[in-house]
Coordinates of C-alpha atoms and ligand atoms in Angstrom, one line a residue:
M1 CA 51.8 -106.8 145.3
F2 CA 55.2 -107.2 146.8
H3 CA 55.5 -110.6 148.4
D4 CA 58.2 -113.0 149.5
A5 CA 58.0 -116.9 149.1
I6 CA 54.8 -118.7 150.2
R7 CA 54.7 -119.6 153.9
L8 CA 53.5 -123.1 154.6
T9 CA 51.5 -124.2 157.7
S10 CA 54.8 -125.7 159.0
G11 CA 56.4 -122.2 158.8
E12 CA 58.6 -123.2 155.9
N13 CA 59.0 -120.7 153.0
L14 CA 58.3 -122.4 149.7
P15 CA 59.5 -120.7 146.5
I16 CA 56.5 -121.4 144.4
E17 CA 56.6 -120.9 140.6
M18 CA 54.6 -118.0 139.2
H19 CA 54.6 -119.6 135.8
K20 CA 53.7 -123.0 134.3
V21 CA 55.8 -125.3 132.1
R22 CA 54.4 -125.7 128.6
I23 CA 57.4 -126.9 126.6
V24 CA 59.8 -129.6 128.0
Q25 CA 63.0 -131.2 127.0
K26 CA 63.8 -134.9 127.7
L27 CA 66.7 -135.5 129.9
N28 CA 69.0 -138.5 130.4
L29 CA 70.4 -139.8 133.7
L30 CA 73.2 -142.3 132.9
P31 CA 74.2 -145.0 135.4
V32 CA 77.1 -143.9 137.7
E33 CA 79.7 -146.1 135.9
E34 CA 78.9 -144.4 132.6
R35 CA 79.2 -141.0 134.3
V36 CA 82.7 -141.9 135.3
T37 CA 83.6 -142.7 131.7
A38 CA 81.9 -139.6 130.4
M39 CA 83.9 -137.4 132.9
A40 CA 87.2 -139.1 132.0
N41 CA 86.4 -138.6 128.3
A42 CA 85.8 -134.9 129.0
G43 CA 89.2 -134.5 130.6
F44 CA 87.6 -133.9 134.0
N45 CA 86.5 -130.5 132.7
T46 CA 82.7 -130.0 132.9
F47 CA 82.9 -127.7 129.9
L48 CA 83.9 -130.7 127.7
L49 CA 81.0 -132.9 128.7
Q50 CA 78.3 -133.5 126.1
N51 CA 74.8 -132.3 127.0
R52 CA 73.2 -135.7 126.2
D53 CA 75.3 -137.2 129.2
I54 CA 74.0 -134.6 131.6
Y55 CA 70.9 -134.7 133.8
M56 CA 71.0 -131.2 135.4
D57 CA 73.0 -128.7 133.4
M58 CA 74.1 -126.2 136.0
L59 CA 77.2 -125.0 134.2
T60 CA 75.8 -121.6 133.7
D61 CA 72.7 -119.4 133.6
S62 CA 74.0 -117.8 130.5
G63 CA 71.8 -118.3 127.4
T64 CA 70.1 -121.3 129.1
N65 CA 67.2 -119.7 130.8
A66 CA 63.6 -120.7 130.1
M67 CA 62.0 -118.3 127.7
S68 CA 58.4 -117.1 128.0
D69 CA 55.6 -117.7 125.5
Q70 CA 55.7 -113.9 124.8
Q71 CA 59.4 -114.1 123.9
L72 CA 58.9 -117.0 121.6
A73 CA 55.9 -115.2 119.9
A74 CA 58.0 -112.1 119.4
M75 CA 60.7 -114.1 117.6
M76 CA 58.1 -115.0 114.9
V77 CA 57.6 -111.3 113.9
A78 CA 61.3 -110.4 113.7
D79 CA 62.2 -107.9 111.0
D80 CA 65.1 -109.2 109.0
A81 CA 67.1 -106.3 107.6
Y82 CA 70.8 -105.6 107.6
A83 CA 70.2 -102.0 108.4
G84 CA 67.2 -100.3 110.0
S85 CA 65.5 -103.4 111.3
E86 CA 62.3 -102.7 113.3
S87 CA 63.4 -105.4 115.7
F88 CA 66.4 -103.3 116.7
Y89 CA 64.2 -100.2 117.4
R90 CA 62.0 -102.3 119.6
L91 CA 65.1 -103.5 121.6
E92 CA 66.5 -99.9 121.8
K93 CA 63.2 -98.8 123.3
A94 CA 63.1 -101.7 125.8
V95 CA 66.7 -101.0 126.9
G96 CA 65.7 -97.3 127.4
E97 CA 62.7 -98.4 129.5
I98 CA 64.7 -100.6 131.8
F99 CA 68.0 -98.7 132.1
N100 CA 66.6 -95.2 131.5
T101 CA 69.3 -94.5 128.9
Q102 CA 69.0 -92.8 125.6
Y103 CA 71.8 -94.4 123.5
F104 CA 72.2 -98.1 122.8
L105 CA 74.8 -100.1 121.0
P106 CA 74.2 -103.8 120.3
A107 CA 76.9 -106.5 120.6
H108 CA 76.7 -110.2 120.2
Q109 CA 77.2 -111.0 123.9
G110 CA 78.5 -109.4 127.1
R111 CA 82.2 -110.0 126.4
A112 CA 81.9 -108.3 123.1
A113 CA 80.6 -105.2 124.9
E114 CA 83.6 -105.5 127.2
H115 CA 85.9 -105.7 124.2
I116 CA 84.6 -102.4 122.8
I117 CA 84.7 -100.6 126.2
S118 CA 88.2 -101.8 126.9
Q119 CA 89.5 -101.0 123.5
V120 CA 88.0 -97.5 123.6
F121 CA 88.9 -96.4 127.1
I122 CA 92.0 -98.4 128.3
K123 CA 95.6 -97.5 127.3
Q124 CA 98.8 -99.4 128.2
G125 CA 99.5 -99.2 132.0
D126 CA 96.0 -98.2 133.0
I127 CA 94.4 -99.4 136.2
V128 CA 90.7 -100.5 136.3
P129 CA 89.3 -100.6 139.9
M130 CA 86.3 -102.9 140.4
N131 CA 84.4 -104.6 143.1
F132 CA 85.5 -108.0 141.6
H133 CA 86.6 -109.2 138.2
F134 CA 84.8 -111.5 135.9
T135 CA 86.9 -113.9 133.8
T136 CA 86.1 -112.3 130.4
T137 CA 86.3 -108.8 131.9
K138 CA 89.8 -109.3 133.2
A139 CA 91.0 -110.9 130.0
H140 CA 89.7 -107.9 128.0
V141 CA 91.1 -105.3 130.4
E142 CA 94.5 -107.0 130.1
Y143 CA 94.2 -107.5 126.4
A144 CA 93.9 -103.8 126.1
G145 CA 97.0 -103.2 128.2
G146 CA 95.3 -102.5 131.5
E147 CA 95.4 -104.1 135.0
V148 CA 92.4 -105.0 137.1
V149 CA 92.5 -104.0 140.8
E150 CA 89.8 -105.3 143.0
V151 CA 88.7 -103.0 145.9
F152 CA 86.3 -105.2 147.8
A153 CA 85.8 -105.1 151.6
D154 CA 88.1 -107.3 153.7
D155 CA 85.2 -109.6 154.6
A156 CA 83.7 -110.0 151.1
L157 CA 85.5 -113.3 150.5
E158 CA 84.3 -114.9 153.8
V159 CA 82.5 -118.0 152.7
K160 CA 80.2 -118.2 155.7
S161 CA 78.7 -114.8 156.1
G162 CA 75.5 -112.9 156.9
K163 CA 76.7 -109.8 155.1
P164 CA 74.0 -108.6 152.8
F165 CA 76.1 -106.7 150.3
K166 CA 79.4 -108.5 149.8
G167 CA 79.6 -106.9 146.3
N168 CA 80.2 -103.5 147.8
I169 CA 83.4 -101.5 146.9
D170 CA 85.6 -100.5 149.9
I171 CA 85.6 -96.7 149.5
D172 CA 88.8 -96.2 151.5
K173 CA 90.6 -98.7 149.2
L174 CA 89.2 -97.0 146.2
K175 CA 90.4 -93.6 147.3
A176 CA 93.8 -94.9 148.2
L177 CA 94.1 -96.5 144.8
I178 CA 93.3 -93.3 143.0
R179 CA 95.8 -91.4 145.2
R180 CA 98.5 -93.9 144.5
H181 CA 98.1 -94.0 140.7
G182 CA 96.5 -90.7 139.9
K183 CA 93.2 -90.3 138.1
E184 CA 94.9 -90.1 134.7
K185 CA 95.7 -93.8 135.0
I186 CA 92.1 -94.8 135.8
P187 CA 89.9 -94.8 132.7
Y188 CA 86.8 -96.0 134.6
I189 CA 85.6 -97.7 137.8
R190 CA 83.7 -100.9 137.0
L191 CA 80.9 -102.1 139.2
E192 CA 79.6 -105.6 138.6
A193 CA 76.0 -106.1 139.7
G194 CA 75.4 -109.5 141.3
T195 CA 79.1 -110.1 141.6
N196 CA 79.5 -113.4 139.8
L197 CA 82.8 -114.9 141.0
I198 CA 82.2 -114.3 144.7
G199 CA 78.9 -116.1 144.6
G200 CA 76.4 -113.8 142.8
Q201 CA 76.6 -111.3 145.7
P202 CA 75.0 -107.8 145.4
F203 CA 76.2 -104.3 146.1
S204 CA 73.9 -101.7 147.7
I205 CA 72.7 -98.4 146.2
E206 CA 74.2 -96.7 149.3
N207 CA 77.6 -98.0 148.3
M208 CA 77.1 -97.0 144.7
R209 CA 76.3 -93.5 145.7
E210 CA 79.5 -93.3 147.6
V211 CA 81.4 -94.6 144.6
R212 CA 79.7 -92.0 142.5
K213 CA 80.9 -89.3 144.9
V214 CA 84.5 -90.4 144.7
A215 CA 84.2 -90.7 140.9
D216 CA 82.9 -87.2 140.6
E217 CA 85.6 -85.7 142.8
H218 CA 88.2 -87.1 140.3
G219 CA 86.3 -86.8 137.1
I220 CA 86.3 -90.6 136.6
I221 CA 83.4 -92.4 134.8
I222 CA 81.6 -95.4 136.2
V223 CA 80.9 -98.5 134.1
L224 CA 78.1 -100.8 135.4
D225 CA 78.1 -104.4 134.3
A226 CA 74.3 -105.1 134.5
S227 CA 74.4 -108.8 133.4
L228 CA 73.2 -110.0 136.9
M229 CA 71.4 -106.8 137.7
G230 CA 67.9 -108.4 138.0
E231 CA 69.1 -110.4 141.1
N232 CA 71.0 -107.3 142.5
V233 CA 67.7 -105.4 142.2
Y234 CA 65.9 -108.2 144.0
F235 CA 68.4 -108.1 146.9
I236 CA 68.3 -104.3 147.1
K237 CA 64.5 -104.4 147.5
M238 CA 64.8 -107.2 150.1
R239 CA 67.8 -105.9 152.0
E240 CA 68.1 -102.1 151.6
P241 CA 65.3 -100.5 153.7
E242 CA 65.2 -97.3 151.6
F243 CA 64.0 -99.4 148.6
R244 CA 61.6 -101.8 150.3
N245 CA 58.6 -100.1 148.7
A246 CA 60.3 -99.0 145.5
S247 CA 59.2 -100.6 142.2
V248 CA 61.7 -102.9 140.3
K249 CA 61.8 -100.2 137.6
E250 CA 62.7 -97.4 140.1
I251 CA 65.6 -99.5 141.5
F252 CA 66.9 -100.2 137.9
H253 CA 66.7 -96.5 137.1
T254 CA 68.3 -95.4 140.4
M255 CA 71.3 -97.8 139.8
C256 CA 71.7 -96.9 136.1
G257 CA 71.4 -93.2 137.0
L258 CA 74.5 -93.6 139.1
A259 CA 76.6 -95.0 136.2
D260 CA 77.9 -93.4 133.0
I261 CA 77.9 -96.6 130.9
V262 CA 75.8 -99.7 131.4
Y263 CA 76.7 -102.8 129.6
C264 CA 75.1 -106.2 129.7
S265 CA 75.0 -109.8 128.7
F266 CA 71.4 -110.4 127.7
R267 CA 72.2 -114.1 128.0
K268 CA 71.4 -113.5 131.7
L269 CA 69.3 -110.4 132.1
G270 CA 66.7 -110.6 129.3
C271 CA 66.8 -114.4 129.1
A272 CA 67.9 -114.6 125.4
R273 CA 71.2 -114.3 123.6
G274 CA 73.0 -111.0 123.0
G275 CA 74.7 -108.1 124.6
G276 CA 74.9 -104.4 124.5
I277 CA 76.1 -101.0 125.8
S278 CA 73.9 -98.1 126.8
T279 CA 74.6 -94.6 128.0
N280 CA 73.0 -91.1 128.3
N281 CA 76.3 -89.5 127.4
S282 CA 76.5 -88.7 123.6
E283 CA 80.2 -88.2 123.7
L284 CA 80.9 -91.6 125.3
Y285 CA 78.4 -93.1 122.8
R286 CA 80.2 -91.7 119.8
K287 CA 83.5 -92.9 121.1
M288 CA 82.3 -96.5 121.2
R289 CA 80.0 -96.5 118.2
D290 CA 82.6 -96.8 115.5
L291 CA 83.9 -100.1 116.8
V292 CA 80.5 -101.8 116.6
P293 CA 80.5 -102.2 112.7
L294 CA 84.2 -103.2 112.9
F295 CA 83.8 -106.0 115.4
E296 CA 80.1 -106.9 115.7
G297 CA 78.1 -105.9 112.7
F298 CA 76.0 -102.9 111.6
L299 CA 74.5 -100.7 114.4
T300 CA 71.1 -102.2 114.1
Y301 CA 72.0 -105.8 114.8
G302 CA 75.5 -105.9 116.3
G303 CA 76.2 -109.6 115.6
T304 CA 72.8 -110.7 117.0
S305 CA 70.0 -112.5 115.1
V306 CA 66.9 -110.3 114.8
R307 CA 64.9 -113.2 116.4
E308 CA 67.1 -113.0 119.5
I309 CA 66.8 -109.2 119.4
E310 CA 63.0 -109.5 119.7
A311 CA 63.3 -112.0 122.5
I312 CA 65.6 -109.8 124.4
A313 CA 63.3 -106.8 124.1
V314 CA 60.4 -108.8 125.6
G315 CA 62.7 -110.4 128.2
L316 CA 63.9 -107.0 129.4
R317 CA 60.3 -105.8 129.9
E318 CA 59.5 -109.0 131.7
A319 CA 62.5 -108.4 134.0
L320 CA 60.6 -105.5 135.4
D321 CA 58.0 -107.9 136.8
W322 CA 58.7 -108.8 140.5
D323 CA 57.4 -112.4 140.0
V324 CA 60.0 -112.9 137.2
I325 CA 62.8 -111.3 139.2
K326 CA 62.2 -113.0 142.4
H327 CA 61.9 -116.6 141.2
S328 CA 65.6 -117.4 140.7
P329 CA 67.0 -115.9 144.0
E330 CA 64.2 -117.5 146.0
F331 CA 64.9 -121.0 144.4
I332 CA 68.6 -120.5 145.1
R333 CA 67.9 -119.4 148.7
Y334 CA 65.8 -122.6 149.2
F335 CA 68.5 -124.8 147.8
V336 CA 71.4 -123.1 149.7
D337 CA 69.6 -122.9 153.0
S338 CA 68.6 -126.6 152.9
L339 CA 72.2 -127.6 152.2
N340 CA 73.5 -125.3 154.8
A341 CA 71.1 -126.7 157.4
Q342 CA 72.4 -130.2 156.6
G343 CA 76.0 -129.1 157.2
V344 CA 77.1 -129.1 153.5
P345 CA 79.6 -126.3 153.0
V346 CA 77.9 -123.7 150.8
L347 CA 78.6 -120.0 150.4
T348 CA 76.3 -117.8 152.4
P349 CA 74.2 -115.7 152.3
A350 CA 72.7 -117.2 149.2
G351 CA 73.3 -115.0 146.2
G352 CA 71.8 -114.7 142.7
L353 CA 72.9 -117.0 139.8
G354 CA 73.3 -120.3 141.7
C355 CA 74.4 -122.4 144.7
H356 CA 78.1 -122.2 145.3
L357 CA 79.8 -125.1 147.1
D358 CA 82.8 -124.2 149.1
A359 CA 85.4 -126.7 147.8
N360 CA 88.0 -126.0 150.5
G361 CA 85.4 -126.6 153.2
F362 CA 84.0 -129.6 151.3
L363 CA 87.4 -131.3 150.6
P364 CA 89.7 -130.0 153.3
H365 CA 92.1 -132.9 152.6
L366 CA 93.0 -131.5 149.1
K367 CA 95.7 -128.9 148.5
H368 CA 95.3 -125.9 146.1
S369 CA 97.5 -127.8 143.6
D370 CA 94.9 -130.7 143.6
Y371 CA 92.4 -128.2 142.2
P372 CA 89.6 -128.8 144.9
A373 CA 86.8 -127.0 143.0
G374 CA 87.6 -128.9 139.8
A375 CA 87.7 -132.2 141.7
L376 CA 84.4 -131.4 143.4
G377 CA 82.9 -130.6 140.0
A378 CA 83.9 -134.0 138.7
A379 CA 82.6 -135.7 141.8
V380 CA 79.2 -133.9 141.7
Y381 CA 78.8 -135.0 138.1
I382 CA 79.7 -138.6 139.0
V383 CA 77.3 -138.9 141.9
A384 CA 74.4 -136.8 140.5
G385 CA 74.7 -136.3 136.7
A386 CA 74.7 -132.6 137.4
R387 CA 77.4 -130.4 135.9
G388 CA 78.6 -127.3 137.7
M389 CA 81.4 -124.9 136.8
E390 CA 84.8 -124.7 138.5
R391 CA 85.2 -121.1 139.9
G392 CA 88.5 -121.5 141.6
T393 CA 92.2 -121.9 140.8
I394 CA 91.6 -123.6 137.4
S395 CA 89.5 -120.5 136.4
T396 CA 92.5 -118.3 137.3
D397 CA 95.2 -118.4 134.7
R398 CA 98.9 -118.8 135.7
D399 CA 100.9 -115.6 136.4
A400 CA 103.6 -114.3 134.0
A401 CA 106.2 -116.6 135.7
G402 CA 104.1 -119.6 134.9
N403 CA 103.0 -120.3 138.5
D404 CA 99.5 -121.3 139.5
V405 CA 97.7 -118.5 141.3
P406 CA 95.5 -119.9 144.1
A407 CA 92.1 -118.4 143.8
D408 CA 90.7 -116.2 146.6
V409 CA 87.7 -118.5 146.9
E410 CA 87.6 -122.1 145.7
L411 CA 84.0 -122.6 144.5
L412 CA 82.0 -125.0 142.5
R413 CA 79.1 -123.1 141.1
L414 CA 75.8 -124.9 140.5
A415 CA 74.0 -122.3 138.4
L416 CA 70.2 -122.2 138.4
P417 CA 69.2 -121.1 134.9
R418 CA 66.0 -119.1 135.4
R419 CA 62.7 -121.0 135.5
V420 CA 64.4 -124.3 134.2
F421 CA 64.5 -126.7 137.1
T422 CA 61.7 -128.0 139.4
L423 CA 61.9 -128.4 143.1
S424 CA 62.0 -132.2 142.9
Q425 CA 65.2 -131.9 140.8
I426 CA 66.6 -129.6 143.4
K427 CA 65.7 -132.0 146.2
Y428 CA 67.3 -134.9 144.3
L429 CA 70.5 -133.0 144.0
E430 CA 70.4 -131.9 147.6
D431 CA 70.3 -135.6 148.6
R432 CA 73.2 -136.6 146.4
L433 CA 75.3 -133.6 147.6
K434 CA 74.7 -134.6 151.2
W435 CA 75.8 -138.2 150.3
L436 CA 78.9 -136.9 148.6
Y437 CA 79.8 -134.8 151.6
E438 CA 79.5 -137.8 153.9
N439 CA 81.8 -139.7 151.5
R440 CA 84.1 -136.7 150.8
N441 CA 87.3 -138.6 151.8
L442 CA 86.9 -140.7 148.6
V443 CA 87.4 -137.6 146.4
G444 CA 91.0 -137.0 145.2
G445 CA 92.8 -134.4 143.2
L446 CA 93.2 -133.5 139.5
R447 CA 96.2 -132.5 137.4
F448 CA 96.5 -130.9 134.0
V449 CA 97.4 -132.9 130.9
E450 CA 96.6 -130.2 128.4
E451 CA 96.6 -126.5 129.5
P452 CA 95.8 -123.5 127.3
K453 CA 97.5 -120.2 128.3
I454 CA 94.4 -118.0 128.3
L455 CA 91.1 -118.9 129.9
R456 CA 92.4 -122.4 130.5
F457 CA 89.2 -123.5 132.3
F458 CA 87.3 -123.5 129.0
L459 CA 89.4 -126.1 127.1
G460 CA 92.0 -127.5 129.5
R461 CA 92.1 -131.3 130.0
L462 CA 92.9 -132.9 133.3
E463 CA 93.2 -136.4 134.8
A464 CA 92.5 -137.8 138.3
T465 CA 95.6 -138.2 140.4
S466 CA 94.5 -141.7 141.4
D467 CA 91.6 -144.1 140.7
W468 CA 89.3 -142.1 143.1
P469 CA 86.5 -141.7 140.5
Q470 CA 86.1 -145.5 140.2
K471 CA 86.2 -145.9 144.0
L472 CA 83.6 -143.2 144.4
A473 CA 81.3 -144.8 141.9
A474 CA 81.7 -148.2 143.6
K475 CA 80.7 -146.8 146.9
F476 CA 77.7 -145.1 145.2
R477 CA 76.6 -148.4 143.8
A478 CA 77.1 -150.2 147.1
D479 CA 74.9 -147.5 148.9
F480 CA 72.2 -146.9 146.3
G481 CA 71.9 -150.4 144.8
D482 CA 70.3 -150.2 141.3
S483 CA 69.2 -146.6 141.7
L484 CA 70.7 -144.3 139.0
Ligands
F0G501 N1 79.8 -110.0 133.0 C1 79.3 -110.9 133.9 C2 79.0 -110.5 135.3 C3 79.1 -112.2 133.5 O1 78.6 -113.1 134.3 C4 79.3 -112.6 132.1 C5 79.1 -114.0 131.7 C6 79.9 -111.6 131.2 C7 80.1 -110.4 131.7 C8 80.2 -112.0 129.8 O2 79.0 -112.2 129.1 O3 79.0 -114.6 128.4 O4 77.5 -112.9 127.3 O5 80.0 -112.8 126.9 N2 78.9 -114.9 132.4 C9 78.7 -116.3 132.0 C10 78.7 -117.2 133.2 C11 79.6 -116.8 131.0 O6 78.7 -118.4 133.0 O7 78.6 -116.7 134.4 P1 78.9 -113.2 127.9

């Protein structure tokens, strides 16, 4: 049966778990003073923290989701073969079931699929329109000589919004772009499900149909990034009246039927570790196929262990279960709505993937050049032992002239890996975030001390522009006494 969260007698909606926890991992919560030291040692970059120093790892939902008993069981019967592995055929079948596609190419993760697609279809000077870029997508489009142009609606970047489909493409902007550059310069239109960098926001099927119409008028193909498609499907069912009574599978099939190529990071959808490309078009399939053995591995494993291949196959079938799909967006909505009700600046409406703190709203006294989202990431770790991911100016590389490019939205993403955290952990974090917001004036800026040229957010090292981390920790200690 299709149901939303459980309603309590108080009227509150509680996102109860439709699973139980049977394997656990011990966590550490360091004292606040040690968290300051760990953050400094990590160059104020949450990517460089060590997991043993982290209480809630909310860096990403990529490859960190809880796996089911069925997935773990399937891993035990994996068929190890360089070529012709039974495990691969089981995955190929599962991909066909969920995406309704005939051909499948494995790749070791989502960006490897992006690499193949970009190398095959993009030539120097091409333009790739999309609802919004993802970091690895943009890097691969540019590496192949192309340019990303985002054609989202004007209000898609509003941090406080009630707009249900911020991930939609603005059809007029898309048409104007095609007119301006000509269809020959546009190898494909990319649609990202659960648009990651603007806060896990979905697009509607109504919008996708309109994009399809434009694409058909010009003979341009559509590439769908399905990495966050589970959550996009959830929002379509909840927010798009036509699909209220449709099954999860029907929504998946409708969306994939409107695309020519569907690619995916199975680190998100599928709750294991891998990636791949699927299509119903044999010509497109053949164009991409030859690059798989060159960059990934033979066609029946594509750089992925057969054990993971088995886990993905089961994970994809489980993604057709409403109880599995709804868990994460409902937990996120609970977290986001509680913070919002307490006045903590969060991106709304709640999307898939995680809770996004609005760093500009949180730390209005900081300038772009202070890297507010990075500073907020350091502060959240110091006060709560939780690590998020900077999704702002640090995640945007400098332009060709070497200038910082202020990000459209300055966010700290607190990802909720699927089925990993309990509600008491979420409530603890809510409390610490509220305290941090009340003490926001103590948070200062960051500056780079070591800055890679490409994807600098991964390995860049920064320092605090003053002794604000120590002062923040001292205030924490004064307010919380001997509590961790
Ligand atoms: N597309 C989207 C929408 C993604 O969110 C990601 C990864 C990729 C492609 C690349 O996939 O990591 O398997 O190579 N997102 C991760 C994140 C890294 O943390 O959001 P990958």
